Protein backbone atom coordinates (compact mmCIF):
# COMPACT_ATOMS: atom_id res chain seq x y z
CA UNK A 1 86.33 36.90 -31.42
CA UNK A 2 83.11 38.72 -32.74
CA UNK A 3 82.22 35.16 -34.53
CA UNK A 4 82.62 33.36 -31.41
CA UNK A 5 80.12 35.63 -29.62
CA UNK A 6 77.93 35.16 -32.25
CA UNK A 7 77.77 31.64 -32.16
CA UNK A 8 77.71 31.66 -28.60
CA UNK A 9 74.80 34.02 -28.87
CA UNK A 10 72.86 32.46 -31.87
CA UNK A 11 73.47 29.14 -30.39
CA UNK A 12 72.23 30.39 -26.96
CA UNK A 13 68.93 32.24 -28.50
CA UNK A 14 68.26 28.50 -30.17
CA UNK A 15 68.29 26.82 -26.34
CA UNK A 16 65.48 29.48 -25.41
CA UNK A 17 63.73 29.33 -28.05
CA UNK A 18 63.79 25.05 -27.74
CA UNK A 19 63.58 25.51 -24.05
CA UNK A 20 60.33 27.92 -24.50
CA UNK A 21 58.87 25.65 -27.09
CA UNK A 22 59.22 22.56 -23.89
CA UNK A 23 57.67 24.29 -21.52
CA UNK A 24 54.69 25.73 -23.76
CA UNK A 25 54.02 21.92 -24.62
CA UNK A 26 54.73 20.64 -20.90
CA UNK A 27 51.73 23.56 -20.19
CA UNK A 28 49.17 21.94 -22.92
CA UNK A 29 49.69 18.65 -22.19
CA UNK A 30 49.13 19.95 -18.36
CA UNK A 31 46.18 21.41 -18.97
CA UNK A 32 45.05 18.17 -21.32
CA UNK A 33 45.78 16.15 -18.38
CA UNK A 34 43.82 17.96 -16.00
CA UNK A 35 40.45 18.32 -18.13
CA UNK A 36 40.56 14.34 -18.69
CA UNK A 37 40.75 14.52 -15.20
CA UNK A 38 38.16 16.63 -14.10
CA UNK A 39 36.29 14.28 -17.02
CA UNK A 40 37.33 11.03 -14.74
CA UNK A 41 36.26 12.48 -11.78
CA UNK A 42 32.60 13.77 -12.80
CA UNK A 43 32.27 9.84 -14.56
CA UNK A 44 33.30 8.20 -10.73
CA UNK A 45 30.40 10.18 -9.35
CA UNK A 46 27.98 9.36 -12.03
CA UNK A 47 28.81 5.76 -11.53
CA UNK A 48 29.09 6.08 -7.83
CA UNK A 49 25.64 7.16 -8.05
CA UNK A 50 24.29 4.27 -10.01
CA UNK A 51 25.62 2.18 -7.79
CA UNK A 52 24.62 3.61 -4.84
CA UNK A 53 21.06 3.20 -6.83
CA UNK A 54 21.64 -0.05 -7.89
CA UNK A 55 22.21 -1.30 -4.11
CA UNK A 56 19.10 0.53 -2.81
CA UNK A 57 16.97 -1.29 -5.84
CA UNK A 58 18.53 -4.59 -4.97
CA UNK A 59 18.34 -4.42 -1.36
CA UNK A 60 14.72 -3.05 -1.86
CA UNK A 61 12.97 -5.72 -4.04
CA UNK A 62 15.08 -8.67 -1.48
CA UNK A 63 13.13 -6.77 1.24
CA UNK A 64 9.69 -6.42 -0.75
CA UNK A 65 10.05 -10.77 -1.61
CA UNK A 66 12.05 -11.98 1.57
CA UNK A 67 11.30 -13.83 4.36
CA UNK A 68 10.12 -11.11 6.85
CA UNK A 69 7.10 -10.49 8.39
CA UNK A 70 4.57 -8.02 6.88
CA UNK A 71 4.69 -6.05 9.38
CA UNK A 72 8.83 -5.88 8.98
CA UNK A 73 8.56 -5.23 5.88
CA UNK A 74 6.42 -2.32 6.10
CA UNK A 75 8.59 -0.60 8.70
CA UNK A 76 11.69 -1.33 6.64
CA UNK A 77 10.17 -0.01 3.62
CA UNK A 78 8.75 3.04 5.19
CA UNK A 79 12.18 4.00 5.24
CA UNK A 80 13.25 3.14 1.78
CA UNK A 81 10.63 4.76 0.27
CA UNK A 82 9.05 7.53 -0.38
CA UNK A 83 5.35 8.16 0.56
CA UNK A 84 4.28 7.57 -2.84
CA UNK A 85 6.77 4.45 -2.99
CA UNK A 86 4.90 2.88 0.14
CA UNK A 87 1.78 3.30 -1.20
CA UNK A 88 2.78 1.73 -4.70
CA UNK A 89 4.83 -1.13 -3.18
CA UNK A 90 1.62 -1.77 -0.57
CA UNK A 91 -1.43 -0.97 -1.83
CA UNK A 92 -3.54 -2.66 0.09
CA UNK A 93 -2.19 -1.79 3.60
CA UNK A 94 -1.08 1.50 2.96
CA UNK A 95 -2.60 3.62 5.76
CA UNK A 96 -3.06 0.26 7.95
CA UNK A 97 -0.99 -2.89 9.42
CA UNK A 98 -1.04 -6.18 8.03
CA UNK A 99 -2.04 -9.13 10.61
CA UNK A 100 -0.39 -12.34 10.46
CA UNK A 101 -1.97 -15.73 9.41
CA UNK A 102 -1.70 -19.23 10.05
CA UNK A 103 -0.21 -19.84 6.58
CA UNK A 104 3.52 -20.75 6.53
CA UNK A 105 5.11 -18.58 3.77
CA UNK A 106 8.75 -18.76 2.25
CA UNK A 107 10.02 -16.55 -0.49
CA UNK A 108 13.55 -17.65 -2.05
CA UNK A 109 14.84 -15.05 -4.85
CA UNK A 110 16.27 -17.22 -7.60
CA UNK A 111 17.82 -14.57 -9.55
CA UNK A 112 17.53 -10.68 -10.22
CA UNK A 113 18.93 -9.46 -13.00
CA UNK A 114 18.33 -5.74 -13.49
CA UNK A 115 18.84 -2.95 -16.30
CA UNK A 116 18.48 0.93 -15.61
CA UNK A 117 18.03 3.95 -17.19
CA UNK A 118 19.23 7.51 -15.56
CA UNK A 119 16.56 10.00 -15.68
CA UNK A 120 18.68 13.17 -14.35
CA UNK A 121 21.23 13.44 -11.54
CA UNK A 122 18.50 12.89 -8.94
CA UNK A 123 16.88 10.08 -9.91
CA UNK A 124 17.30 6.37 -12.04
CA UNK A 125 14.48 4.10 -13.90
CA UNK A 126 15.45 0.23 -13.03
CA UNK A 127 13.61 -2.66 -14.77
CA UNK A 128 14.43 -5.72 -13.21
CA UNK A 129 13.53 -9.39 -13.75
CA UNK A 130 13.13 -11.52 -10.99
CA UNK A 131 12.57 -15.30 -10.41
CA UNK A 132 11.19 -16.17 -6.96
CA UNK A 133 10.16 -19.58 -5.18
CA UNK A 134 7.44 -19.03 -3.37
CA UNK A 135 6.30 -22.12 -0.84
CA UNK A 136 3.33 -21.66 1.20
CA UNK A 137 2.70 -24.76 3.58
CA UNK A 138 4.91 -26.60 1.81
CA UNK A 139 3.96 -25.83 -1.70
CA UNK A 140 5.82 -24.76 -4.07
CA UNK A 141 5.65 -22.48 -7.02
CA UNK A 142 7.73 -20.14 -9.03
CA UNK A 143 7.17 -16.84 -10.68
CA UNK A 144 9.44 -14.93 -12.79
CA UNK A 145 8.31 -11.12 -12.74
CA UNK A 146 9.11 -7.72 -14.93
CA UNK A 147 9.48 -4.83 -12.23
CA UNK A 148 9.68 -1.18 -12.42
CA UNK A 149 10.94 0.87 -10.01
CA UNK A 150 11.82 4.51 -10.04
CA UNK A 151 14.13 6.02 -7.16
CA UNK A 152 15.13 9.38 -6.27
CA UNK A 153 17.69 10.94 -4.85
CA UNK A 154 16.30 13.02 -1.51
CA UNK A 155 18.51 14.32 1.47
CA UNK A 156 21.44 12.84 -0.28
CA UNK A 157 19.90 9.13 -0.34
CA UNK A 158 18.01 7.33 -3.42
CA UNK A 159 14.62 6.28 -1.89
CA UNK A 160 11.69 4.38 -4.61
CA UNK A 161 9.45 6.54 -5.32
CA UNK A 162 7.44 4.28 -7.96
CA UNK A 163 7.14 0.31 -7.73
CA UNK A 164 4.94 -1.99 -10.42
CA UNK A 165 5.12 -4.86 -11.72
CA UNK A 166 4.57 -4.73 -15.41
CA UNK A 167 4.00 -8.46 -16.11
CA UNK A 168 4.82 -12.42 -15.08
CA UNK A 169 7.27 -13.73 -17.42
């Protein structure tokens, strides 16, 4: 009888110490999970943020060489930019409105095809090559352009902060 309750006991002590051992591994590979996780998470915002940046850049430079009117243009821009931004992205006319002329001008973006570099959380470096179609009265010409801009992230939005355009390709 005393060998029996020693087995039982012995063999009982051996489905603690297994069921122990489990749950210490279910624990790490808990924990494992939950870093990767917390890894995943901070990555979606990262990216969420470059694209949020992206789309401002791309929606930005179709603004800057669309179809609109100067005067469109500036208002929309005075809201995608900063005050800097403005001034870069319309040097000319930057304290004053541009009037409209006889000429008849239409601006067709061929392609864009952009490349960026983060600086820190608040703001992204973008340098993007476009090819636009520009016909004024009826003539027609293209241009392919290398353009910086720089946007930052202010009030929770990314607004450019720095346009040029580095050189005709």
């Amino acid at each position: 009888m005393k060998k029996v309750i020693f087995c039982i006991s012995v063999v009982t002590l051996l489905v603690i110490i297994v069921c122990g051992y489990l749950v210490q591994q279910s624990r790490a590979e808990e924990r494992s999970v939950k870093e990767k996780m917390q890894v995943m998470v901070q990555e979606k915002k990262a990216l969420n943020a470059q694209s949020k940046a992206t789309d401002v850049n791309q929606a930005f430079l179709r603004m800057l060489f669309g179809n609109q009117s100067m005067e469109d243009k500036q208002k929309q821009a005075k809201i995608e930019t900063t005050t800097k931004g403005f001034a870069m992205a319309f040097p000319s006319t930057a304290g004053e409105s541009q009037k409209e002329t006889d000429l008849q001008v239409v601006n067709e973006i061929d392609h864009i095809e952009m490349y960026h570099r983060e600086g820190n959380a608040d703001s992204y470096q973008f340098l993007t090559v476009i090819e636009v179609t520009t016909s004024v009265n009826n003539i027609r010409s293209t241009n392919k352009m290398l353009i910086q801009t720089i946007l930052v992230k202010k009030k929770q939005q990314f607004l450019v902060d720095n346009v040029l355009i580095l050189t005709n390709l």
